Short mmCIF file of C-alpha atoms and ligand atoms in Angstrom, two decimals:
data_model
loop_
_atom_site.label_atom_id
_atom_site.label_comp_id
_atom_site.label_asym_id
_atom_site.label_seq_id
_atom_site.Cartn_x
_atom_site.Cartn_y
_atom_site.Cartn_z
CA UNK N 321 -0.23 0.22 -0.01
CA UNK N 322 1.34 3.43 -0.87
CA UNK N 323 2.02 5.58 2.35
CA UNK N 324 1.39 9.44 2.08
CA UNK N 325 2.49 11.79 5.09
CA UNK N 326 1.13 15.37 5.10
CA UNK N 327 1.99 18.11 7.44
CA UNK N 328 0.65 21.65 8.24
CA UNK N 329 3.17 23.76 9.87
CA UNK N 330 2.97 23.91 13.61
CA UNK N 331 1.53 26.92 14.93
CA UNK N 332 3.06 29.70 17.02
CA UNK N 333 0.30 29.38 20.04
CA UNK N 334 0.66 33.12 21.54
CA UNK N 335 -2.94 33.74 20.88
CA UNK N 336 -5.73 31.75 19.61
CA UNK N 337 -5.69 30.15 16.02
CA UNK N 338 -6.93 32.48 13.37
CA UNK N 339 -8.58 31.93 9.95
CA UNK N 340 -4.89 31.41 8.08
CA UNK N 341 -3.95 28.40 10.51
CA UNK N 342 -7.55 27.25 9.88
CA UNK N 343 -7.15 27.40 6.02
CA UNK N 344 -3.97 25.38 6.02
CA UNK N 345 -5.26 22.84 8.15
CA UNK N 346 -8.66 22.36 6.28
CA UNK N 347 -6.65 21.96 3.11
CA UNK N 348 -4.46 19.75 4.35
CA UNK N 349 -7.29 17.68 5.81
CA UNK N 350 -9.02 17.61 2.26
CA UNK N 351 -6.15 16.22 0.83
CA UNK N 352 -5.55 13.37 3.60
CA UNK N 353 -9.32 12.33 3.05
CA UNK N 354 -8.77 12.24 -0.71
CA UNK N 355 -5.79 9.89 -0.56
CA UNK N 356 -7.58 7.64 2.09
CA UNK N 357 -10.27 7.12 -0.36
CA UNK N 358 -7.75 6.40 -3.41
CA UNK N 359 -6.30 3.61 -0.96
CA UNK N 360 -3.30 5.38 0.43
CA UNK N 361 -2.34 4.42 4.18
CA UNK N 362 -2.09 8.33 5.59
CA UNK N 363 -0.64 10.23 8.41
CA UNK N 364 -1.59 13.53 8.68
CA UNK N 365 0.11 16.03 11.02
CA UNK N 366 -0.22 19.28 12.76
CA UNK N 367 1.11 20.94 16.18
CA UNK N 368 2.20 23.95 17.89
CA UNK N 369 5.82 25.72 17.98
CA UNK N 370 5.87 26.47 21.97
CA UNK N 371 9.32 27.75 22.50
CA UNK N 372 10.93 31.11 22.21
CA UNK N 373 11.27 34.40 23.88
CA UNK N 374 7.43 35.87 22.73
CA UNK N 375 5.87 32.86 24.80
CA UNK N 376 8.26 33.09 27.68
CA UNK N 377 6.74 36.87 28.15
CA UNK N 378 3.38 36.04 27.40
CA UNK N 379 3.57 33.28 30.13
CA UNK N 380 5.13 35.71 32.78
CA UNK N 381 2.36 38.56 32.10
CA UNK N 382 0.02 35.72 32.79
CA UNK N 383 1.37 34.59 36.05
CA UNK N 384 2.54 31.28 34.55
CA UNK N 385 5.37 29.17 33.77
CA UNK N 386 5.93 28.55 30.26
CA UNK N 387 4.78 25.02 30.09
CA UNK N 388 1.82 25.78 31.64
CA UNK N 389 0.96 28.83 29.31
CA UNK N 390 1.69 26.68 26.10
CA UNK N 391 -0.58 23.74 27.22
CA UNK N 392 -3.22 26.03 27.73
CA UNK N 393 -3.04 27.74 24.31
CA UNK N 394 -2.51 24.15 22.85
CA UNK N 395 -5.84 23.13 23.70
CA UNK N 396 -7.38 25.88 21.84
CA UNK N 397 -5.96 24.43 18.44
CA UNK N 398 -7.09 21.12 19.39
CA UNK N 399 -10.62 22.00 20.28
CA UNK N 400 -10.74 24.03 17.01
CA UNK N 401 -9.81 21.34 14.97
CA UNK N 402 -12.27 18.83 16.54
CA UNK N 403 -15.05 21.66 16.25
CA UNK N 404 -14.20 21.78 12.30
CA UNK N 405 -14.83 18.00 12.34
CA UNK N 406 -11.34 17.12 12.21
CA UNK N 407 -10.44 14.65 14.82
CA UNK N 408 -7.05 15.14 16.75
CA UNK N 409 -4.92 12.55 18.46
CA UNK N 410 -1.94 14.29 20.64
CA UNK N 411 1.32 12.75 20.79
CA UNK N 412 2.17 10.13 21.45
CA UNK N 413 -1.31 8.70 20.63
CA UNK N 414 -2.37 8.61 17.16
CA UNK N 415 -4.82 6.47 14.73
CA UNK N 416 -5.17 6.16 11.14
CA UNK N 417 -8.16 8.30 10.63
CA UNK N 418 -6.96 10.92 13.28
CA UNK N 419 -4.95 14.36 12.95
CA UNK N 420 -1.67 13.77 14.87
CA UNK N 421 -0.84 16.67 16.91
CA UNK N 422 2.66 17.05 18.14
CA UNK N 423 4.22 19.96 20.39
CA UNK N 424 7.45 21.13 20.81
CA UNK N 425 7.34 21.20 24.62
CA UNK N 426 6.90 17.50 24.81
CA UNK N 427 10.14 16.15 25.86
CA UNK N 428 10.82 13.24 23.01
CA UNK N 429 10.80 16.57 20.88
CA UNK N 430 13.90 17.93 22.67
CA UNK N 431 15.42 14.37 21.64
CA UNK N 432 14.52 14.67 18.25
CA UNK N 433 16.26 17.87 17.97
CA UNK N 434 19.28 16.95 19.65
CA UNK N 435 19.77 13.80 17.45
CA UNK N 436 19.47 15.67 13.93
CA UNK N 437 21.81 17.98 15.37
CA UNK N 438 24.52 15.69 16.85
CA UNK N 439 24.60 13.64 13.59
CA UNK N 440 25.11 17.06 11.81
CA UNK N 441 27.89 17.82 14.15
CA UNK N 442 29.48 14.37 13.53
CA UNK N 443 29.40 15.14 9.97
CA UNK N 444 31.37 18.36 10.19
CA UNK N 445 28.35 20.70 9.54
CA UNK N 446 28.31 22.67 13.05
CA UNK N 447 30.87 25.02 14.65
CA UNK N 448 31.15 27.50 17.28
CA UNK N 449 31.33 30.71 15.84
CA UNK N 450 30.84 34.65 16.87
CA UNK N 451 27.20 36.00 16.48
CA UNK N 452 26.44 39.77 15.93
CA UNK N 453 23.12 41.33 15.79
CA UNK N 454 20.38 43.82 17.77
CA UNK N 455 19.14 42.78 20.78
CA UNK N 456 16.67 44.85 22.85
CA UNK N 457 18.06 44.96 26.45
CA UNK N 458 14.57 46.12 27.87
CA UNK N 459 12.56 43.40 26.30
CA UNK N 460 15.27 40.83 26.47
CA UNK N 461 14.75 39.66 22.89
CA UNK N 462 16.89 39.35 19.57
CA UNK N 463 15.50 42.16 17.10
CA UNK N 464 17.71 41.63 14.17
CA UNK N 465 20.40 39.06 12.92
CA UNK N 466 21.67 42.00 11.01
CA UNK N 467 24.33 44.63 12.63
CA UNK N 468 22.51 47.68 11.09
CA UNK N 469 20.51 49.99 13.42
CA UNK N 470 17.00 48.59 13.71
CA UNK N 471 14.49 49.43 16.38
CA UNK N 472 12.40 46.82 18.72
CA UNK N 473 8.94 46.10 17.51
CA UNK N 474 7.83 45.79 20.74
CA UNK N 475 9.04 49.17 23.00
CA UNK N 476 10.42 51.01 19.65
CA UNK N 477 13.67 51.60 21.52
CA UNK N 478 17.02 51.39 19.43
CA UNK N 479 18.41 47.81 20.02
CA UNK N 480 22.13 47.50 21.32
CA UNK N 481 24.41 45.89 18.74
CA UNK N 482 25.17 42.67 21.00
CA UNK N 483 28.15 39.94 19.97
CA UNK N 484 27.91 36.35 21.47
CA UNK N 485 29.72 33.08 21.24
CA UNK N 486 27.20 30.58 19.68
CA UNK N 487 26.67 27.80 17.17
CA UNK N 488 26.42 28.02 13.10
CA UNK N 489 25.21 25.74 10.48
CA UNK N 490 27.23 25.25 7.39
CA UNK N 491 24.48 26.10 5.19
CA UNK N 492 27.00 27.70 2.82
CA UNK N 493 28.11 23.80 1.88
CA UNK N 494 24.72 23.28 0.28
CA UNK N 495 24.76 26.05 -2.09
CA UNK N 496 26.62 26.22 -5.29
CA UNK N 497 30.50 26.58 -5.06
CA UNK N 498 30.49 30.02 -6.40
CA UNK N 499 27.96 32.69 -6.81
CA UNK N 500 25.55 31.92 -9.50
CA UNK N 501 27.28 28.61 -10.01
CA UNK N 502 24.68 25.67 -11.10
CA UNK N 503 26.56 23.24 -8.96
CA UNK N 504 25.86 21.81 -5.31
CA UNK N 505 23.56 19.58 -3.15
CA UNK N 506 20.36 21.76 -3.04
CA UNK N 507 20.37 22.51 -6.95
CA UNK N 508 21.18 19.10 -7.50
CA UNK N 509 18.18 18.38 -5.44
CA UNK N 510 16.05 20.54 -7.15
CA UNK N 511 17.13 19.43 -10.67
CA UNK N 512 16.29 15.87 -9.84
CA UNK N 513 12.72 16.62 -8.39
CA UNK N 514 11.32 19.38 -10.05
CA UNK N 515 8.17 18.83 -7.78
CA UNK N 516 10.34 19.47 -4.66
CA UNK N 517 8.86 23.14 -4.65
CA UNK N 518 5.02 23.68 -5.79
CA UNK N 519 3.57 25.75 -7.65
CA UNK N 520 6.67 25.89 -9.89
CA UNK N 521 7.03 29.66 -9.86
CA UNK N 522 7.84 29.10 -6.20
CA UNK N 523 10.26 26.66 -7.29
CA UNK N 524 11.79 29.37 -9.69
CA UNK N 525 12.15 31.81 -6.54
CA UNK N 526 13.60 29.22 -4.22
CA UNK N 527 16.61 28.36 -7.38
CA UNK N 528 17.45 31.79 -7.73
CA UNK N 529 18.06 32.30 -3.79
CA UNK N 530 20.13 29.46 -3.72
CA UNK N 531 22.24 30.36 -6.71
CA UNK N 532 22.66 33.75 -5.68
CA UNK N 533 25.11 32.19 -2.86
CA UNK N 534 24.22 31.00 0.71
CA UNK N 535 25.73 32.25 3.87
CA UNK N 536 26.01 30.11 7.31
CA UNK N 537 23.63 30.36 9.78
CA UNK N 538 23.35 30.83 13.44
CA UNK N 539 21.27 28.03 15.29
CA UNK N 540 21.93 28.84 18.92
CA UNK N 541 21.35 31.67 21.13
CA UNK N 542 22.90 32.20 24.60
CA UNK N 543 20.60 34.63 25.99
CA UNK N 544 17.61 32.56 25.65
CA UNK N 545 16.08 30.59 28.19
CA UNK N 546 12.74 28.77 26.89
CA UNK N 547 14.12 26.22 24.31
CA UNK N 548 15.47 22.87 23.90
CA UNK N 549 18.95 22.55 25.59
CA UNK N 550 22.15 22.39 23.31
CA UNK N 551 23.79 19.18 23.38
CA UNK N 552 26.85 19.25 25.95
CA UNK N 553 26.38 23.50 26.17
CA UNK N 554 24.17 24.23 29.05
CA UNK N 555 24.61 28.08 28.20
CA UNK N 556 22.79 27.75 24.69
CA UNK N 557 19.57 26.99 23.59
CA UNK N 558 18.09 26.26 19.88
CA UNK N 559 17.14 28.78 17.84
CA UNK N 560 13.95 28.47 15.86
CA UNK N 561 14.48 26.37 12.89
CA UNK N 562 16.20 23.22 14.37
CA UNK N 563 13.31 22.88 16.74
CA UNK N 564 10.63 23.82 14.66
CA UNK N 565 11.07 21.90 11.54
CA UNK N 566 12.13 18.98 13.12
CA UNK N 567 8.63 18.51 14.85
CA UNK N 568 7.53 17.19 11.52
CA UNK N 569 9.83 14.13 12.32
CA UNK N 570 8.99 13.93 15.99
CA UNK N 571 5.43 13.68 15.06
CA UNK N 572 5.79 10.28 13.39
CA UNK N 573 8.16 8.70 15.88
CA UNK N 574 11.60 10.02 15.12
CA UNK N 575 12.34 10.13 19.02
CA UNK N 576 11.31 6.65 19.65
CA UNK N 577 14.31 3.99 19.26
CA UNK N 578 17.41 4.69 17.79
CA UNK N 579 16.02 4.92 14.48
CA UNK N 580 12.83 6.02 14.94
CA UNK N 581 9.59 3.88 15.66
CA UNK N 582 7.89 1.61 13.16
CA UNK N 583 5.61 4.41 12.05
CA UNK N 584 8.68 6.77 11.35
CA UNK N 585 10.23 4.08 8.93
CA UNK N 586 7.10 3.42 7.40
CA UNK N 587 5.87 7.23 6.34
CA UNK N 588 9.01 9.13 6.53
CA UNK N 589 11.66 7.10 4.72
CA UNK N 590 10.77 7.45 0.97
CA UNK N 591 11.63 3.84 -0.38
CA UNK N 592 11.82 3.62 -3.94
CA UNK N 593 8.79 5.98 -4.44
CA UNK N 594 6.54 4.10 -2.18
CA UNK N 595 5.43 7.18 0.24
CA UNK N 596 5.02 10.81 -0.35
CA UNK N 597 5.81 13.35 2.27
CA UNK N 598 4.40 16.57 1.64
CA UNK N 599 4.74 19.85 4.00
CA UNK N 600 1.60 22.01 3.04
CA UNK N 601 3.09 25.58 4.48
CA UNK N 602 2.39 29.47 3.55
CA UNK N 603 4.41 31.48 1.34
CA UNK N 604 6.15 33.42 4.27
CA UNK N 605 8.03 30.37 5.41
CA UNK N 606 9.25 28.96 2.14
CA UNK N 607 12.87 29.72 2.29
CA UNK N 608 13.11 27.76 5.35
CA UNK N 609 11.49 24.80 4.31
CA UNK N 610 12.90 24.36 0.80
CA UNK N 611 16.36 25.50 1.55
CA UNK N 612 17.26 25.10 5.33
CA UNK N 613 15.06 21.85 6.21
CA UNK N 614 16.73 19.47 3.23
CA UNK N 615 20.23 20.87 4.05
CA UNK N 616 19.75 19.99 7.73
CA UNK N 617 18.43 16.57 7.08
CA UNK N 618 21.40 16.14 4.41
CA UNK N 619 23.88 17.07 6.74
CA UNK N 620 22.58 14.22 9.12
CA UNK N 621 21.93 11.52 6.69
CA UNK N 622 24.46 12.48 3.90
CA UNK N 623 23.70 10.41 0.91
CA UNK N 624 20.07 9.21 2.31
CA UNK N 625 17.87 10.80 -0.44
CA UNK N 626 15.06 9.00 1.09
CA UNK N 627 15.29 11.03 4.23
CA UNK N 628 14.06 13.93 2.05
CA UNK N 629 10.39 15.12 1.71
CA UNK N 630 8.97 14.75 -1.64
CA UNK N 631 7.17 17.89 -1.73
CA UNK N 632 7.08 21.54 0.00
CA UNK N 633 3.64 23.23 -1.19
CA UNK N 634 3.73 26.87 -0.60
CA UNK N 635 0.25 28.18 -0.80
CA UNK N 636 -0.64 31.99 -0.53
CA UNK N 637 -2.48 34.32 2.23
CA UNK N 638 -5.86 35.00 2.94
CA UNK N 639 -5.99 38.79 2.55
CA UNK N 640 -8.41 41.39 4.09
CA UNK N 641 -9.17 44.14 1.83
CA UNK N 642 -6.20 43.39 0.15
CA UNK N 643 -3.96 43.38 3.36
CA UNK N 644 -2.27 40.58 4.76
CA UNK N 645 -4.01 39.31 8.15
CA UNK N 646 -1.97 39.74 10.94
CA UNK N 647 -2.62 40.35 14.56
CA UNK N 648 -0.52 43.72 14.42
CA UNK N 649 -2.97 45.37 12.20
CA UNK N 650 -5.80 44.02 14.05
CA UNK N 651 -7.71 42.88 11.08
CA UNK N 652 -7.62 39.08 11.74
CA UNK N 653 -10.63 36.77 11.78
CA UNK N 654 -10.93 33.99 13.92
CA UNK N 655 -12.83 30.65 12.64
ZN1 ZN S 28 12.37 46.50 23.40
#
């Protein structure tokens, strides 16, 4: 039986779910149901992205621990999907006809993230390096990864230039060997798998971004507390993308057993075209899914293309009077 594994992005639970999240989840539910009707063995995953300074701050403001706070917010998402007629099973529970729900505060997720990182580190893709960026001392938050002057978008104060020793991922090793080159692991991946990014005009955007050359990225932070601890360095936590993206693997059993659970072996590993693994996302997070994510996987599992997703599908946004809906603009519709 052919396998089909589809994921929504994991949502940031600093507020209740809005109609944009419902849109993505409903689209994926339609696809999951369609594939089941076609006789596929389907796994369908959603979840919540529960780390980071914004949630830590919101929890403090509510007088709760971050764990208590995110657990409460998580419930709002589970309840909404059930209200929309999508039955949910929260990790580690699951069944064939329910939406699986992973949350990044689950201890198994830390195992997954650290495992993927340690493999990349053993293969030489992680190194300590000085990070420079703009930081708001008042709000204790990273404002910008650039050294250019920037104001904090919470308090409006000019952010200070900080520098700290943290860990970098060798993203440049996956780009072309020289700018505008046609070689390298990512461009070969796109060439061999023209459906890796859909629709095709998004594939073109990703390809030209990679062709222009890639810079290494910082993947840990020293001043954050609410995050997954860095292996062997208690002063650092993982920063955003390793943590968030790896949830797609945790949700299907990557942390269970040394090589993942039987379900992980079944749905994740794309053996001889027997399974499809589709990440449905909004276009704003395309670069992270189509560039960072395959690079993180190739760094951990070099020469194992069956570990890579089949397709990253970037959809558009729901607009309200020609404006993107967003909490800061105050034009959000709640489903
Ligand atoms: Zn500030």
